Short mmCIF file of C-alpha atoms in Angstrom, two decimals:
data_model
loop_
_atom_site.label_atom_id
_atom_site.label_comp_id
_atom_site.label_asym_id
_atom_site.label_seq_id
_atom_site.Cartn_x
_atom_site.Cartn_y
_atom_site.Cartn_z
CA MET A 1 79.67 97.73 86.17
CA LYS A 2 83.02 99.19 85.19
CA THR A 3 85.49 97.47 82.88
CA THR A 4 89.17 97.98 82.16
CA PRO A 5 90.64 98.44 78.64
CA LEU A 6 91.54 94.70 78.80
CA TYR A 7 88.00 93.41 79.28
CA GLU A 8 87.67 91.93 75.78
CA LYS A 9 91.04 90.21 76.20
CA HIS A 10 89.82 88.56 79.40
CA LEU A 11 86.77 87.25 77.55
CA GLU A 12 88.94 85.96 74.68
CA LEU A 13 91.06 84.04 77.20
CA LYS A 14 87.89 82.69 78.84
CA GLY A 15 88.64 84.39 82.14
CA LYS A 16 86.02 83.78 84.82
CA ILE A 17 84.58 87.24 85.34
CA ILE A 18 83.33 88.38 88.76
CA ASP A 19 82.07 91.59 90.33
CA PHE A 20 85.07 92.99 92.19
CA GLY A 21 83.93 96.15 93.93
CA GLY A 22 81.93 97.29 90.93
CA TRP A 23 84.50 96.12 88.35
CA ASN A 24 84.11 93.22 85.93
CA LEU A 25 87.45 91.46 86.41
CA PRO A 26 88.76 87.89 85.93
CA VAL A 27 89.19 85.86 89.10
CA GLU A 28 91.00 83.09 87.19
CA TYR A 29 91.81 81.74 83.73
CA SER A 30 93.53 78.34 83.99
CA GLY A 31 92.96 77.92 87.74
CA ILE A 32 94.09 79.76 90.87
CA ILE A 33 96.72 77.24 91.95
CA LEU A 34 98.22 76.87 88.46
CA GLU A 35 98.41 80.65 88.07
CA HIS A 36 99.87 81.04 91.57
CA GLU A 37 102.60 78.47 90.92
CA ALA A 38 103.42 80.02 87.53
CA VAL A 39 104.16 83.36 89.20
CA ARG A 40 106.35 81.70 91.85
CA SER A 41 108.34 79.68 89.27
CA LYS A 42 108.12 81.59 85.95
CA ALA A 43 105.97 84.66 85.30
CA GLY A 44 102.42 85.97 85.42
CA LEU A 45 100.68 88.96 83.85
CA PHE A 46 97.98 90.80 85.81
CA ASP A 47 95.52 93.44 84.61
CA VAL A 48 95.47 95.97 87.46
CA SER A 49 94.05 98.83 85.43
CA HIS A 50 91.26 99.23 87.99
CA MET A 51 93.72 100.78 90.44
CA GLY A 52 93.40 104.54 90.94
CA GLU A 53 95.98 107.17 89.94
CA ILE A 54 95.99 110.68 91.37
CA THR A 55 98.54 113.40 90.62
CA VAL A 56 99.67 116.04 93.11
CA LYS A 57 101.61 118.92 91.60
CA GLY A 58 102.74 122.37 92.71
CA GLU A 59 105.39 124.15 94.76
CA ASP A 60 103.88 122.90 98.05
CA ALA A 61 103.35 119.28 96.93
CA GLU A 62 106.03 117.78 99.20
CA LYS A 63 104.91 119.80 102.23
CA TYR A 64 101.31 118.77 101.62
CA LEU A 65 102.07 115.05 101.20
CA GLN A 66 104.19 115.09 104.36
CA MET A 67 101.05 116.20 106.19
CA ILE A 68 98.77 113.68 104.43
CA VAL A 69 100.75 110.41 104.62
CA THR A 70 102.49 108.61 107.48
CA ASN A 71 105.78 107.83 105.71
CA ASP A 72 108.56 110.40 105.22
CA ILE A 73 108.30 111.56 101.63
CA SER A 74 111.10 114.13 102.02
CA VAL A 75 113.80 111.44 101.93
CA LEU A 76 112.77 110.18 98.49
CA ALA A 77 115.06 110.82 95.53
CA ASP A 78 113.54 111.68 92.17
CA ASN A 79 112.19 108.52 90.46
CA GLN A 80 111.88 106.73 93.80
CA ILE A 81 108.70 105.24 95.29
CA ALA A 82 107.41 104.93 98.85
CA TYR A 83 104.78 102.62 100.28
CA THR A 84 102.73 104.44 102.89
CA THR A 85 99.43 104.67 104.68
CA MET A 86 97.13 107.69 104.85
CA CYS A 87 95.28 108.00 108.16
CA TYR A 88 92.37 109.69 109.86
CA GLU A 89 92.95 111.71 113.02
CA ASP A 90 92.02 108.64 115.10
CA GLY A 91 94.75 106.58 113.42
CA GLY A 92 92.39 104.47 111.29
CA VAL A 93 93.54 103.98 107.71
CA VAL A 94 91.98 105.96 104.86
CA ASP A 95 94.01 103.87 102.40
CA ASP A 96 97.43 102.41 101.72
CA LEU A 97 99.15 103.66 98.59
CA LEU A 98 102.33 104.10 96.59
CA VAL A 99 103.84 107.57 96.17
CA TYR A 100 105.88 108.02 92.98
CA LYS A 101 108.17 111.05 93.09
CA TYR A 102 109.03 112.70 89.78
CA SER A 103 110.31 115.76 91.64
CA SER A 104 109.49 117.66 94.84
CA THR A 105 106.72 119.45 92.93
CA ASP A 106 105.34 116.48 91.00
CA TYR A 107 103.99 113.21 92.45
CA LEU A 108 101.82 110.30 91.31
CA LEU A 109 99.75 108.46 93.94
CA VAL A 110 98.56 104.93 93.17
CA VAL A 111 95.59 104.01 95.36
CA ASN A 112 93.21 101.09 95.82
CA ALA A 113 90.48 100.93 93.18
CA SER A 114 87.57 100.82 95.62
CA ASN A 115 88.98 103.79 97.53
CA THR A 116 89.80 106.08 94.63
CA GLU A 117 86.84 108.44 94.96
CA LYS A 118 87.07 108.49 98.77
CA ASP A 119 90.81 109.20 98.62
CA TYR A 120 90.38 111.94 96.06
CA GLU A 121 87.78 113.64 98.26
CA TRP A 122 89.99 113.22 101.35
CA LEU A 123 92.98 114.70 99.54
CA ASN A 124 90.95 117.70 98.39
CA ASN A 125 89.30 118.26 101.76
CA ASN A 126 92.74 118.46 103.38
CA ALA A 127 94.47 120.43 100.63
CA LEU A 128 96.89 123.17 101.59
CA GLY A 129 99.24 125.57 99.87
CA ASN A 130 99.87 125.91 96.18
CA ILE A 131 98.99 122.46 94.79
CA LYS A 132 96.81 120.89 92.13
CA ILE A 133 95.21 117.48 92.74
CA LYS A 134 93.83 115.56 89.79
CA ASN A 135 92.23 112.12 89.46
CA VAL A 136 93.81 110.70 86.29
CA SER A 137 92.70 107.09 86.75
CA LEU A 138 90.89 106.90 83.42
CA ASP A 139 94.02 107.97 81.56
CA TYR A 140 96.02 104.90 82.58
CA ALA A 141 96.08 101.20 81.92
CA GLN A 142 98.20 99.31 84.41
CA LEU A 143 99.74 95.85 84.08
CA ALA A 144 101.82 93.91 86.60
CA LEU A 145 104.42 91.47 85.27
CA GLN A 146 105.63 89.33 88.17
CA GLY A 147 107.85 86.33 88.68
CA PRO A 148 111.49 85.21 88.31
CA GLU A 149 111.24 85.49 84.48
CA ALA A 150 109.62 88.95 84.52
CA GLN A 151 112.75 90.94 83.76
CA ALA A 152 113.88 88.59 80.98
CA ILE A 153 110.47 88.93 79.31
CA LEU A 154 110.23 92.69 79.58
CA GLN A 155 113.84 93.14 78.45
CA LYS A 156 112.88 91.66 75.05
CA LEU A 157 110.65 94.69 74.42
CA VAL A 158 112.83 97.55 75.67
CA ASN A 159 116.30 98.77 74.68
CA GLU A 160 117.19 100.19 78.08
CA ASN A 161 118.95 98.07 80.68
CA LEU A 162 116.31 97.05 83.22
CA ASP A 163 119.01 96.30 85.78
CA GLU A 164 119.24 100.07 86.18
CA ILE A 165 115.73 100.23 87.67
CA GLU A 166 116.25 99.42 91.36
CA PHE A 167 113.66 98.08 93.76
CA TYR A 168 111.01 100.70 94.47
CA HIS A 169 112.33 103.00 91.72
CA PHE A 170 110.84 103.84 88.35
CA LYS A 171 111.66 105.18 84.93
CA SER A 172 109.17 107.12 82.82
CA ASP A 173 108.79 107.44 79.04
CA VAL A 174 110.33 104.02 78.37
CA ASN A 175 109.66 102.67 74.87
CA VAL A 176 108.05 99.23 75.34
CA GLY A 177 107.53 97.78 71.87
CA GLY A 178 106.52 101.20 70.55
CA ILE A 179 104.39 102.22 73.55
CA SER A 180 105.59 104.89 75.97
CA ALA A 181 105.30 103.58 79.55
CA LEU A 182 106.34 104.23 83.11
CA LEU A 183 108.11 101.14 84.47
CA SER A 184 108.51 100.53 88.20
CA ARG A 185 110.18 97.62 89.96
CA THR A 186 107.29 97.02 92.33
CA GLY A 187 104.60 94.42 92.81
CA TYR A 188 102.20 92.68 95.09
CA THR A 189 103.22 89.04 94.96
CA GLY A 190 106.49 88.69 96.87
CA GLU A 191 108.35 88.09 93.57
CA ASP A 192 110.58 90.37 91.54
CA GLY A 193 108.75 92.14 88.76
CA PHE A 194 107.49 95.34 87.22
CA GLU A 195 104.37 97.43 87.04
CA LEU A 196 103.71 99.25 83.77
CA TYR A 197 101.62 102.41 83.42
CA PHE A 198 100.68 103.68 79.97
CA ALA A 199 97.84 105.20 77.94
CA SER A 200 94.61 103.25 78.47
CA SER A 201 94.05 103.05 74.69
CA GLU A 202 97.23 100.94 74.39
CA GLY A 203 96.05 98.34 76.92
CA PRO A 204 95.16 95.48 74.53
CA LYS A 205 98.33 95.95 72.43
CA MET A 206 100.61 95.92 75.49
CA TRP A 207 98.82 92.88 76.95
CA ASP A 208 99.29 90.90 73.71
CA MET A 209 102.94 91.93 73.34
CA LEU A 210 103.88 90.82 76.85
CA LEU A 211 102.09 87.48 76.56
CA GLU A 212 103.76 86.82 73.20
CA ALA A 213 107.21 87.87 74.47
CA GLY A 214 106.83 85.62 77.50
CA LYS A 215 105.60 82.49 75.71
CA GLU A 216 108.91 80.65 75.82
CA ASN A 217 109.41 81.77 79.44
CA GLY A 218 106.15 80.17 80.57
CA ILE A 219 104.13 83.34 81.19
CA VAL A 220 100.42 82.99 82.00
CA PRO A 221 97.64 85.54 82.53
CA VAL A 222 96.70 85.70 86.21
CA GLY A 223 93.40 86.65 87.83
CA LEU A 224 92.36 88.14 91.15
CA GLY A 225 92.28 84.77 92.91
CA ALA A 226 95.98 84.04 92.61
CA ARG A 227 96.79 87.70 93.15
CA ASP A 228 95.25 87.34 96.59
CA THR A 229 96.95 84.06 97.56
CA LEU A 230 100.31 85.42 96.35
CA ARG A 231 100.09 88.66 98.34
CA PHE A 232 98.73 86.77 101.34
CA GLU A 233 101.68 84.33 101.49
CA ALA A 234 104.00 87.34 101.44
CA ALA A 235 101.84 88.92 104.23
CA LEU A 236 101.22 92.05 102.16
CA PRO A 237 98.16 93.88 103.53
CA LEU A 238 94.87 94.27 101.69
CA TYR A 239 92.59 97.20 102.49
CA GLY A 240 89.33 95.96 103.99
CA HIS A 241 91.11 92.95 105.46
CA GLU A 242 94.35 93.74 107.34
CA ILE A 243 93.74 97.50 107.41
CA ASP A 244 90.68 99.73 107.33
CA LYS A 245 89.21 102.74 109.11
CA ASP A 246 89.08 100.79 112.39
CA VAL A 247 92.62 99.38 112.31
CA THR A 248 95.75 101.50 112.64
CA PRO A 249 98.95 100.82 110.65
CA LEU A 250 100.78 100.07 113.91
CA GLU A 251 98.29 97.35 114.81
CA ALA A 252 98.69 95.91 111.30
CA GLY A 253 102.48 95.67 111.66
CA LEU A 254 103.15 98.57 109.29
CA GLY A 255 105.19 100.63 111.74
CA PHE A 256 107.99 100.84 109.15
CA CYS A 257 105.91 103.36 107.19
CA VAL A 258 104.81 105.44 110.20
CA LYS A 259 107.51 108.04 110.79
CA LEU A 260 106.58 109.61 114.11
CA SER A 261 109.85 111.55 114.08
CA LYS A 262 108.80 113.78 111.16
CA ASN A 263 106.76 116.94 111.50
CA ASN A 264 103.06 116.69 112.14
CA PHE A 265 100.82 114.57 109.92
CA ILE A 266 97.17 113.57 110.15
CA GLY A 267 96.83 110.85 112.79
CA ARG A 268 100.27 111.45 114.34
CA ASN A 269 99.00 112.30 117.84
CA THR A 270 96.85 109.17 118.11
CA LEU A 271 99.55 106.90 116.69
CA SER A 272 102.17 108.40 119.03
CA GLU A 273 99.92 107.73 122.01
CA GLN A 274 99.19 104.21 120.81
CA LYS A 275 102.88 103.41 120.47
CA ALA A 276 103.74 104.96 123.83
CA SER A 277 101.02 103.10 125.70
CA GLY A 278 101.63 99.78 123.93
CA LEU A 279 99.52 98.07 121.29
CA LYS A 280 96.38 96.33 122.55
CA ARG A 281 95.92 94.40 119.28
CA LYS A 282 98.42 92.91 116.85
CA LEU A 283 98.27 91.24 113.45
CA VAL A 284 99.61 87.67 113.65
CA GLY A 285 100.10 84.75 111.33
CA PHE A 286 98.69 81.37 112.21
CA GLU A 287 98.60 77.80 110.94
CA MET A 288 95.59 75.55 111.16
CA LEU A 289 96.24 72.40 113.19
CA GLY A 290 92.73 71.08 112.70
CA ARG A 291 90.77 70.75 109.46
CA GLY A 292 89.15 73.75 107.81
CA ILE A 293 90.01 76.89 105.87
CA PRO A 294 89.78 80.13 107.85
CA ARG A 295 87.98 83.00 106.16
CA ASN A 296 87.81 86.77 106.61
CA ARG A 297 86.01 87.84 109.84
CA TYR A 298 85.88 84.36 111.37
CA GLU A 299 86.23 84.72 115.14
CA VAL A 300 89.45 83.78 116.94
CA HIS A 301 89.04 82.26 120.41
CA SER A 302 91.19 81.16 123.34
CA ASP A 303 89.72 79.17 126.21
CA GLY A 304 86.22 79.98 125.00
CA LYS A 305 86.83 83.72 124.87
CA LYS A 306 86.85 85.81 121.71
CA ILE A 307 90.28 87.39 121.29
CA GLY A 308 90.10 88.67 117.72
CA TYR A 309 89.15 87.87 114.14
CA VAL A 310 90.65 86.48 110.94
CA THR A 311 91.62 89.13 108.40
CA THR A 312 92.65 86.73 105.60
CA GLY A 313 92.74 82.95 105.46
CA SER A 314 93.37 80.47 102.68
CA TYR A 315 95.02 77.28 101.54
CA SER A 316 98.61 78.19 100.72
CA PRO A 317 99.61 76.73 97.33
CA THR A 318 103.30 77.15 98.19
CA LEU A 319 103.24 75.82 101.77
CA LYS A 320 100.54 73.21 101.05
CA LYS A 321 98.68 73.98 104.27
CA ASN A 322 95.85 76.16 105.58
CA ILE A 323 97.11 79.40 107.11
CA GLY A 324 95.80 82.82 108.01
CA LEU A 325 96.32 86.34 109.31
CA ALA A 326 94.37 87.53 112.35
CA LEU A 327 94.07 90.65 114.44
CA VAL A 328 94.19 89.46 118.06
CA ASP A 329 94.60 90.85 121.58
CA ALA A 330 98.32 91.56 122.00
CA GLU A 331 98.81 89.03 124.81
CA TYR A 332 98.09 86.23 122.31
CA ALA A 333 100.53 87.42 119.62
CA LYS A 334 103.59 85.40 120.64
CA GLU A 335 104.69 82.57 118.31
CA LYS A 336 103.44 79.09 119.17
CA THR A 337 100.50 80.47 121.16
CA PRO A 338 97.57 78.03 120.77
CA ILE A 339 94.40 79.64 119.42
CA GLU A 340 91.10 78.45 117.96
CA ILE A 341 89.35 79.55 114.78
CA VAL A 342 85.57 79.33 114.80
CA ILE A 343 84.59 77.58 111.54
CA ARG A 344 80.88 76.84 111.07
CA ASN A 345 80.25 77.11 114.83
CA LYS A 346 83.09 74.73 115.67
CA ASN A 347 86.31 75.76 117.40
CA VAL A 348 89.20 74.39 115.32
CA LYS A 349 92.75 74.32 116.73
CA ALA A 350 95.42 76.62 115.30
CA GLU A 351 98.77 78.04 116.36
CA VAL A 352 100.42 81.45 115.99
CA ILE A 353 103.40 81.28 113.61
CA LYS A 354 105.93 83.72 112.20
CA LYS A 355 105.02 85.87 109.18
CA PRO A 356 105.52 86.40 106.33
CA PHE A 357 104.76 82.83 105.34
CA TYR A 358 106.83 83.19 102.16
CA THR A 359 110.29 84.78 101.90
CA LYS A 360 110.05 87.61 99.40
CA LYS A 361 112.27 87.37 96.31
CA TYR A 362 112.60 91.06 95.52
CA LYS A 363 115.66 92.08 93.49
CA LYS A 364 117.37 94.82 95.49
#
């Protein structure tokens, strides 16, 4: 089992450790709902050091990434970030990732932990031109500080004005309490906040500093459980749930990061055909009308016929109700469409509702 540089800190805080894709990580400390509500109202600190980091450098870096990812990297300014998918020729998703642009010859890709090796191999197998690809995941610790108090807490440790870091932008080599870090205004919770990247050896020191600085602001350490309910309420996709090799970004409602107008990229032909012919499946939100919590891969029915499956389902701590995301046949995607979720061999009534379930509070 792999551990992050913060593993001992999680044990000290009595975090409940689970196997998360081969990583020993805390699923909760004080309780999922308490941690969830703290991030929505104050601030939470997440250890996300298991995420993968891959650098792409060289004079053909931009040209190469334009071919690899579905979003248009050429429009990024230096120190700007893009969310994107990376697809197979058949339109299925290799991974979703963030692309950090230092310059047109220097990029940092942040990928899902469980996909890091697969992504690195895919990137190398499709390499072109004068570029160098390097997996630097072990060099970095990564923390996410999220919530309405996040900026106030982080500002205590840096001299630079954090207002100058716009949404989906970053600043590198920022002195955070004596530690050099890359700060980005990004996150995975629907709240304003920052992600911090720095030398893995500094992980415990940075963790302690942020928790101490945030004490009077109500900061709490947050585990994987609340991370999932937070991202789910904001309808942010999770690889292996809303997207995977068998689901295209268009089906998952991620058309905003599929730029069919740019020059060729891997998967473009299939995605163009899919858009032109109309989507046969769509990702929808739904609310349970009957009792029961929907879970990943539960079947979705209508009039006794299977029409899709649940991608994520949970009790929503913010909405105080059971809700879910499901990939269903397109004819059932309209709001207020009655559907049924099969829970322990019983069909339980539900209804398609608008997503996201929670209005994002990003500072733009």
